[in-house]
Amino acid sequence: MKWREFWATGFVVMLVLGLALQSAPVASYSPKGATAWKATEVVVIDGNLGEWDLSSPVVLDSVGQVYRNPEKWDGTTDLSANVYVMWDESNLYVAAEVKDDTPFIYAEGMFIDMNDSMVIYISTNPGASPSRTSYESADFRVLLMISDFYMDTALDRDMVSDPKGIVTDGMYGGKNVLAGYGHALGAFPGGFTFETKIPWSCFSSGQ
């Protein structure tokens, strides 16, 4: 996967896959989006998306979505993805079907989002306006390394003026800062699936 970034906006959870796919700032908004479905059965984190509702993905598949180094994107077999979101009372679930001709790029000592990763922008405030132009305490930037070996995660809160006890952690890699986090990979010709579980408790400090 050559160095370039994709973005997706207009979703309650703004998603991106990245060494690779990274979201635009919170100020960006579009009526385009996807549905985060409530899980109707137990979601087993095994890389198999059989229990997922795949009817409303975030689709990343065009050069117009590449906002960094678009000239290095060689088409959908080089890098593209369908990203899905579900939830229940305990967890946020995010999964992706990714086409990538050189998956699992990793460089030791680099920030997580400089390796193959998924970066999620999420607000836990249901009343937050999607058209707002500044961050608030309920906003999180979540980084998940996409790897067949590492399980690194990070939280970025540097954009938040009052972090309410949840501060930036894990940006340099080498640790999992999301208690209860799980991920798994699956394979298909020309790509892979990436399935994750993030407990809602990771976004609460009680403050």
PDB file of C-alpha atoms in Angstrom:
ATOM      1  CA  MET A   1       0.000   0.000   0.000  1.00  0.00           C
ATOM      2  CA  LYS A   2       1.695   3.189  -1.167  1.00  0.00           C
ATOM      3  CA  TRP A   3       1.455   6.308   0.938  1.00  0.00           C
ATOM      4  CA  ARG A   4      -1.828   8.066   0.335  1.00  0.00           C
ATOM      5  CA  GLU A   5      -4.938   8.784   2.312  1.00  0.00           C
ATOM      6  CA  PHE A   6      -8.642   8.376   1.664  1.00  0.00           C
ATOM      7  CA  TRP A   7     -11.430  10.146   3.481  1.00  0.00           C
ATOM      8  CA  ALA A   8     -15.086   9.599   4.217  1.00  0.00           C
ATOM      9  CA  THR A   9     -17.386  12.196   5.748  1.00  0.00           C
ATOM     10  CA  GLY A  10     -20.975  12.695   6.737  1.00  0.00           C
ATOM     11  CA  PHE A  11     -21.163   9.663   8.985  1.00  0.00           C
ATOM     12  CA  VAL A  12     -21.934   9.764  12.693  1.00  0.00           C
ATOM     13  CA  VAL A  13     -18.747   7.764  13.051  1.00  0.00           C
ATOM     14  CA  MET A  14     -16.405   9.233  10.455  1.00  0.00           C
ATOM     15  CA  LEU A  15     -14.212   6.428   9.220  1.00  0.00           C
ATOM     16  CA  VAL A  16     -11.083   5.906   7.313  1.00  0.00           C
ATOM     17  CA  LEU A  17      -8.627   3.214   6.551  1.00  0.00           C
ATOM     18  CA  GLY A  18      -5.267   4.326   6.557  1.00  0.00           C
ATOM     19  CA  LEU A  19      -1.711   4.271   5.643  1.00  0.00           C
ATOM     20  CA  ALA A  20      -4.253   4.660   3.626  1.00  0.00           C
ATOM     21  CA  LEU A  21      -7.520   5.995   4.689  1.00  0.00           C
ATOM     22  CA  GLN A  22      -7.875   8.960   6.928  1.00  0.00           C
ATOM     23  CA  SER A  23     -10.860  11.154   7.614  1.00  0.00           C
ATOM     24  CA  ALA A  24     -11.336  14.818   6.903  1.00  0.00           C
ATOM     25  CA  PRO A  25     -11.679  17.247   9.845  1.00  0.00           C
ATOM     26  CA  VAL A  26     -14.849  17.475  11.872  1.00  0.00           C
ATOM     27  CA  ALA A  27     -15.920  20.576   9.958  1.00  0.00           C
ATOM     28  CA  SER A  28     -16.525  18.547   6.806  1.00  0.00           C
ATOM     29  CA  TYR A  29     -20.076  17.298   6.348  1.00  0.00           C
ATOM     30  CA  SER A  30     -22.124  15.772   3.563  1.00  0.00           C
ATOM     31  CA  PRO A  31     -25.558  14.147   3.484  1.00  0.00           C
ATOM     32  CA  LYS A  32     -23.870  10.992   2.202  1.00  0.00           C
ATOM     33  CA  GLY A  33     -23.411   8.410   4.884  1.00  0.00           C
ATOM     34  CA  ALA A  34     -24.141   4.950   6.134  1.00  0.00           C
ATOM     35  CA  THR A  35     -26.230   3.372   8.845  1.00  0.00           C
ATOM     36  CA  ALA A  36     -24.782   2.053  12.094  1.00  0.00           C
ATOM     37  CA  TRP A  37     -27.090  -0.908  12.666  1.00  0.00           C
ATOM     38  CA  LYS A  38     -27.917  -2.307  16.085  1.00  0.00           C
ATOM     39  CA  ALA A  39     -26.562  -5.849  16.376  1.00  0.00           C
ATOM     40  CA  THR A  40     -29.381  -8.396  16.533  1.00  0.00           C
ATOM     41  CA  GLU A  41     -27.167 -11.309  17.559  1.00  0.00           C
ATOM     42  CA  VAL A  42     -23.850 -11.851  19.287  1.00  0.00           C
ATOM     43  CA  VAL A  43     -21.020 -10.447  17.172  1.00  0.00           C
ATOM     44  CA  VAL A  44     -18.122 -12.903  17.208  1.00  0.00           C
ATOM     45  CA  ILE A  45     -14.822 -11.186  16.407  1.00  0.00           C
ATOM     46  CA  ASP A  46     -13.328 -13.770  14.065  1.00  0.00           C
ATOM     47  CA  GLY A  47     -12.841 -11.973  10.736  1.00  0.00           C
ATOM     48  CA  ASN A  48     -16.039 -13.520   9.335  1.00  0.00           C
ATOM     49  CA  LEU A  49     -18.763 -10.931   8.709  1.00  0.00           C
ATOM     50  CA  GLY A  50     -21.594 -13.457   8.416  1.00  0.00           C
ATOM     51  CA  GLU A  51     -23.581 -11.937  11.299  1.00  0.00           C
ATOM     52  CA  TRP A  52     -23.168  -8.368  10.026  1.00  0.00           C
ATOM     53  CA  ASP A  53     -25.737  -6.222   8.244  1.00  0.00           C
ATOM     54  CA  LEU A  54     -23.756  -5.235   5.137  1.00  0.00           C
ATOM     55  CA  SER A  55     -26.526  -3.231   3.472  1.00  0.00           C
ATOM     56  CA  SER A  56     -25.229   0.276   4.225  1.00  0.00           C
ATOM     57  CA  PRO A  57     -21.440   0.610   4.001  1.00  0.00           C
ATOM     58  CA  VAL A  58     -19.126   3.566   3.771  1.00  0.00           C
ATOM     59  CA  VAL A  59     -17.637   2.966   0.307  1.00  0.00           C
ATOM     60  CA  LEU A  60     -14.078   4.104  -0.415  1.00  0.00           C
ATOM     61  CA  ASP A  61     -13.353   3.407  -4.068  1.00  0.00           C
ATOM     62  CA  SER A  62     -12.594   6.528  -6.105  1.00  0.00           C
ATOM     63  CA  VAL A  63      -9.735   8.935  -6.676  1.00  0.00           C
ATOM     64  CA  GLY A  64     -12.005  11.797  -5.621  1.00  0.00           C
ATOM     65  CA  GLN A  65     -11.844  10.422  -2.077  1.00  0.00           C
ATOM     66  CA  VAL A  66      -8.053  10.512  -1.982  1.00  0.00           C
ATOM     67  CA  TYR A  67      -6.935  13.733  -0.356  1.00  0.00           C
ATOM     68  CA  ARG A  68      -3.223  13.023  -0.029  1.00  0.00           C
ATOM     69  CA  ASN A  69      -1.023  11.802  -2.899  1.00  0.00           C
ATOM     70  CA  PRO A  70      -3.889  10.807  -5.220  1.00  0.00           C
ATOM     71  CA  GLU A  71      -1.391  10.300  -8.024  1.00  0.00           C
ATOM     72  CA  LYS A  72      -0.082   7.229  -6.170  1.00  0.00           C
ATOM     73  CA  TRP A  73      -3.457   5.483  -6.165  1.00  0.00           C
ATOM     74  CA  ASP A  74      -3.624   2.813  -8.877  1.00  0.00           C
ATOM     75  CA  GLY A  75      -7.293   1.917  -8.631  1.00  0.00           C
ATOM     76  CA  THR A  76      -9.567  -0.229  -6.522  1.00  0.00           C
ATOM     77  CA  THR A  77      -7.269  -3.257  -6.482  1.00  0.00           C
ATOM     78  CA  ASP A  78      -4.491  -1.032  -5.106  1.00  0.00           C
ATOM     79  CA  LEU A  79      -6.682   0.082  -2.221  1.00  0.00           C
ATOM     80  CA  SER A  80     -10.431   0.315  -1.675  1.00  0.00           C
ATOM     81  CA  ALA A  81     -12.818  -0.639   1.091  1.00  0.00           C
ATOM     82  CA  ASN A  82     -16.367  -1.082   2.282  1.00  0.00           C
ATOM     83  CA  VAL A  83     -16.620  -0.113   5.955  1.00  0.00           C
ATOM     84  CA  TYR A  84     -19.476  -1.234   8.218  1.00  0.00           C
ATOM     85  CA  VAL A  85     -20.620  -0.156  11.670  1.00  0.00           C
ATOM     86  CA  MET A  86     -22.847  -1.864  14.229  1.00  0.00           C
ATOM     87  CA  TRP A  87     -23.427  -1.405  17.932  1.00  0.00           C
ATOM     88  CA  ASP A  88     -25.075  -2.799  21.026  1.00  0.00           C
ATOM     89  CA  GLU A  89     -25.369  -1.536  24.586  1.00  0.00           C
ATOM     90  CA  SER A  90     -21.823  -2.658  25.414  1.00  0.00           C
ATOM     91  CA  ASN A  91     -19.740  -2.214  22.275  1.00  0.00           C
ATOM     92  CA  LEU A  92     -19.103  -0.362  19.051  1.00  0.00           C
ATOM     93  CA  TYR A  93     -18.322  -2.752  16.183  1.00  0.00           C
ATOM     94  CA  VAL A  94     -16.442  -1.628  13.084  1.00  0.00           C
ATOM     95  CA  ALA A  95     -15.500  -3.878  10.185  1.00  0.00           C
ATOM     96  CA  ALA A  96     -14.089  -3.444   6.706  1.00  0.00           C
ATOM     97  CA  GLU A  97     -13.697  -5.437   3.534  1.00  0.00           C
ATOM     98  CA  VAL A  98     -10.434  -4.139   2.097  1.00  0.00           C
ATOM     99  CA  LYS A  99      -8.856  -4.672  -1.304  1.00  0.00           C
ATOM    100  CA  ASP A 100      -5.132  -4.016  -0.986  1.00  0.00           C
ATOM    101  CA  ASP A 101      -2.298  -5.278  -3.163  1.00  0.00           C
ATOM    102  CA  THR A 102       0.322  -4.854  -0.402  1.00  0.00           C
ATOM    103  CA  PRO A 103      -1.395  -5.291   2.991  1.00  0.00           C
ATOM    104  CA  PHE A 104      -0.091  -5.002   6.540  1.00  0.00           C
ATOM    105  CA  ILE A 105       2.638  -2.398   6.021  1.00  0.00           C
ATOM    106  CA  TYR A 106       4.451  -1.763   9.296  1.00  0.00           C
ATOM    107  CA  ALA A 107       7.407   0.475  10.152  1.00  0.00           C
ATOM    108  CA  GLU A 108       8.686   0.268  13.714  1.00  0.00           C
ATOM    109  CA  GLY A 109       8.885   3.554  15.585  1.00  0.00           C
ATOM    110  CA  MET A 110       6.273   5.301  13.450  1.00  0.00           C
ATOM    111  CA  PHE A 111       2.955   6.709  14.625  1.00  0.00           C
ATOM    112  CA  ILE A 112       0.104   4.227  14.283  1.00  0.00           C
ATOM    113  CA  ASP A 113      -1.500   6.291  11.524  1.00  0.00           C
ATOM    114  CA  MET A 114       1.736   6.201   9.543  1.00  0.00           C
ATOM    115  CA  ASN A 115       1.344   2.425   9.320  1.00  0.00           C
ATOM    116  CA  ASP A 116      -1.629   0.515   7.917  1.00  0.00           C
ATOM    117  CA  SER A 117      -4.446   1.490  10.222  1.00  0.00           C
ATOM    118  CA  MET A 118      -8.054   2.466  10.623  1.00  0.00           C
ATOM    119  CA  VAL A 119      -8.748   5.905  12.073  1.00  0.00           C
ATOM    120  CA  ILE A 120     -12.188   6.626  13.494  1.00  0.00           C
ATOM    121  CA  TYR A 121     -13.564  10.021  14.471  1.00  0.00           C
ATOM    122  CA  ILE A 122     -16.459   9.566  16.868  1.00  0.00           C
ATOM    123  CA  SER A 123     -18.619  11.720  19.108  1.00  0.00           C
ATOM    124  CA  THR A 124     -20.389  10.137  22.062  1.00  0.00           C
ATOM    125  CA  ASN A 125     -22.704  13.158  22.315  1.00  0.00           C
ATOM    126  CA  PRO A 126     -25.900  12.297  20.386  1.00  0.00           C
ATOM    127  CA  GLY A 127     -26.866  15.958  20.389  1.00  0.00           C
ATOM    128  CA  ALA A 128     -23.693  17.182  18.695  1.00  0.00           C
ATOM    129  CA  SER A 129     -24.224  19.014  15.416  1.00  0.00           C
ATOM    130  CA  PRO A 130     -22.547  17.314  12.429  1.00  0.00           C
ATOM    131  CA  SER A 131     -21.918  20.755  10.913  1.00  0.00           C
ATOM    132  CA  ARG A 132     -20.006  22.155  13.906  1.00  0.00           C
ATOM    133  CA  THR A 133     -16.495  23.484  13.273  1.00  0.00           C
ATOM    134  CA  SER A 134     -14.785  22.729  16.590  1.00  0.00           C
ATOM    135  CA  TYR A 135     -14.229  19.701  18.792  1.00  0.00           C
ATOM    136  CA  GLU A 136     -15.794  19.106  22.198  1.00  0.00           C
ATOM    137  CA  SER A 137     -15.039  16.842  25.160  1.00  0.00           C
ATOM    138  CA  ALA A 138     -17.138  13.985  23.763  1.00  0.00           C
ATOM    139  CA  ASP A 139     -15.067  13.784  20.554  1.00  0.00           C
ATOM    140  CA  PHE A 140     -12.462  11.067  20.075  1.00  0.00           C
ATOM    141  CA  ARG A 141      -9.971  10.134  17.393  1.00  0.00           C
ATOM    142  CA  VAL A 142      -9.438   6.383  17.634  1.00  0.00           C
ATOM    143  CA  LEU A 143      -6.537   4.659  15.882  1.00  0.00           C
ATOM    144  CA  LEU A 144      -6.491   0.912  15.222  1.00  0.00           C
ATOM    145  CA  MET A 145      -3.480  -0.756  13.626  1.00  0.00           C
ATOM    146  CA  ILE A 146      -4.360  -3.157  10.821  1.00  0.00           C
ATOM    147  CA  SER A 147      -1.866  -5.961  11.290  1.00  0.00           C
ATOM    148  CA  ASP A 148      -1.633  -9.738  11.214  1.00  0.00           C
ATOM    149  CA  PHE A 149       0.689  -9.570  14.227  1.00  0.00           C
ATOM    150  CA  TYR A 150       0.270  -6.351  16.231  1.00  0.00           C
ATOM    151  CA  MET A 151      -2.806  -5.207  18.161  1.00  0.00           C
ATOM    152  CA  ASP A 152      -1.818  -1.575  18.759  1.00  0.00           C
ATOM    153  CA  THR A 153      -4.459   1.056  19.465  1.00  0.00           C
ATOM    154  CA  ALA A 154      -4.368   4.729  20.389  1.00  0.00           C
ATOM    155  CA  LEU A 155      -6.630   7.575  21.467  1.00  0.00           C
ATOM    156  CA  ASP A 156      -5.920  11.085  20.225  1.00  0.00           C
ATOM    157  CA  ARG A 157      -7.436  13.844  22.374  1.00  0.00           C
ATOM    158  CA  ASP A 158      -5.039  16.672  21.530  1.00  0.00           C
ATOM    159  CA  MET A 159      -7.790  18.546  19.685  1.00  0.00           C
ATOM    160  CA  VAL A 160     -10.013  18.622  22.809  1.00  0.00           C
ATOM    161  CA  SER A 161      -9.622  21.508  25.265  1.00  0.00           C
ATOM    162  CA  ASP A 162     -11.190  19.623  28.202  1.00  0.00           C
ATOM    163  CA  PRO A 163     -10.463  15.867  27.877  1.00  0.00           C
ATOM    164  CA  LYS A 164     -12.475  14.977  31.012  1.00  0.00           C
ATOM    165  CA  GLY A 165      -9.777  12.624  32.257  1.00  0.00           C
ATOM    166  CA  ILE A 166      -9.277  10.740  28.976  1.00  0.00           C
ATOM    167  CA  VAL A 167      -6.025  11.941  27.440  1.00  0.00           C
ATOM    168  CA  THR A 168      -3.973  11.121  24.352  1.00  0.00           C
ATOM    169  CA  ASP A 169      -2.259   7.750  24.662  1.00  0.00           C
ATOM    170  CA  GLY A 170      -0.636   5.148  22.433  1.00  0.00           C
ATOM    171  CA  MET A 171       0.174   7.345  19.445  1.00  0.00           C
ATOM    172  CA  TYR A 172       3.709   5.955  19.102  1.00  0.00           C
ATOM    173  CA  GLY A 173       2.414   2.388  18.969  1.00  0.00           C
ATOM    174  CA  GLY A 174       3.542  -0.570  21.014  1.00  0.00           C
ATOM    175  CA  LYS A 175       0.470  -0.665  23.257  1.00  0.00           C
ATOM    176  CA  ASN A 176      -3.252  -1.271  23.357  1.00  0.00           C
ATOM    177  CA  VAL A 177      -4.995   1.570  25.193  1.00  0.00           C
ATOM    178  CA  LEU A 178      -8.560   0.295  24.650  1.00  0.00           C
ATOM    179  CA  ALA A 179      -9.501  -2.082  27.464  1.00  0.00           C
ATOM    180  CA  GLY A 180     -11.551  -4.950  26.079  1.00  0.00           C
ATOM    181  CA  TYR A 181     -10.677  -4.208  22.449  1.00  0.00           C
ATOM    182  CA  GLY A 182     -10.661  -7.123  20.042  1.00  0.00           C
ATOM    183  CA  HIS A 183      -9.838  -7.517  16.380  1.00  0.00           C
ATOM    184  CA  ALA A 184      -9.559 -10.298  13.836  1.00  0.00           C
ATOM    185  CA  LEU A 185      -8.626 -10.660  10.185  1.00  0.00           C
ATOM    186  CA  GLY A 186     -10.080 -12.781   7.412  1.00  0.00           C
ATOM    187  CA  ALA A 187      -8.960 -13.261   3.830  1.00  0.00           C
ATOM    188  CA  PHE A 188     -10.554 -13.210   0.383  1.00  0.00           C
ATOM    189  CA  PRO A 189      -8.924 -13.086  -3.086  1.00  0.00           C
ATOM    190  CA  GLY A 190      -7.202  -9.718  -3.442  1.00  0.00           C
ATOM    191  CA  GLY A 191      -7.922  -8.501   0.046  1.00  0.00           C
ATOM    192  CA  PHE A 192      -8.913  -9.058   3.643  1.00  0.00           C
ATOM    193  CA  THR A 193     -11.578  -8.384   6.237  1.00  0.00           C
ATOM    194  CA  PHE A 194     -10.840  -6.423   9.410  1.00  0.00           C
ATOM    195  CA  GLU A 195     -13.333  -6.860  12.261  1.00  0.00           C
ATOM    196  CA  THR A 196     -13.173  -4.987  15.566  1.00  0.00           C
ATOM    197  CA  LYS A 197     -14.966  -4.539  18.873  1.00  0.00           C
ATOM    198  CA  ILE A 198     -14.502  -1.407  21.008  1.00  0.00           C
ATOM    199  CA  PRO A 199     -16.276  -1.266  24.393  1.00  0.00           C
ATOM    200  CA  TRP A 200     -18.214   1.951  24.981  1.00  0.00           C
ATOM    201  CA  SER A 201     -16.495   2.119  28.375  1.00  0.00           C
ATOM    202  CA  CYS A 202     -13.301   3.176  26.552  1.00  0.00           C
ATOM    203  CA  PHE A 203     -14.960   6.551  25.969  1.00  0.00           C
ATOM    204  CA  SER A 204     -16.038   7.211  29.559  1.00  0.00           C
ATOM    205  CA  SER A 205     -14.066   8.381  32.569  1.00  0.00           C
ATOM    206  CA  GLY A 206     -17.054   9.122  34.785  1.00  0.00           C
ATOM    207  CA  GLN A 207     -16.354  12.854  34.576  1.00  0.00           C
TER     208      GLN A 207
END
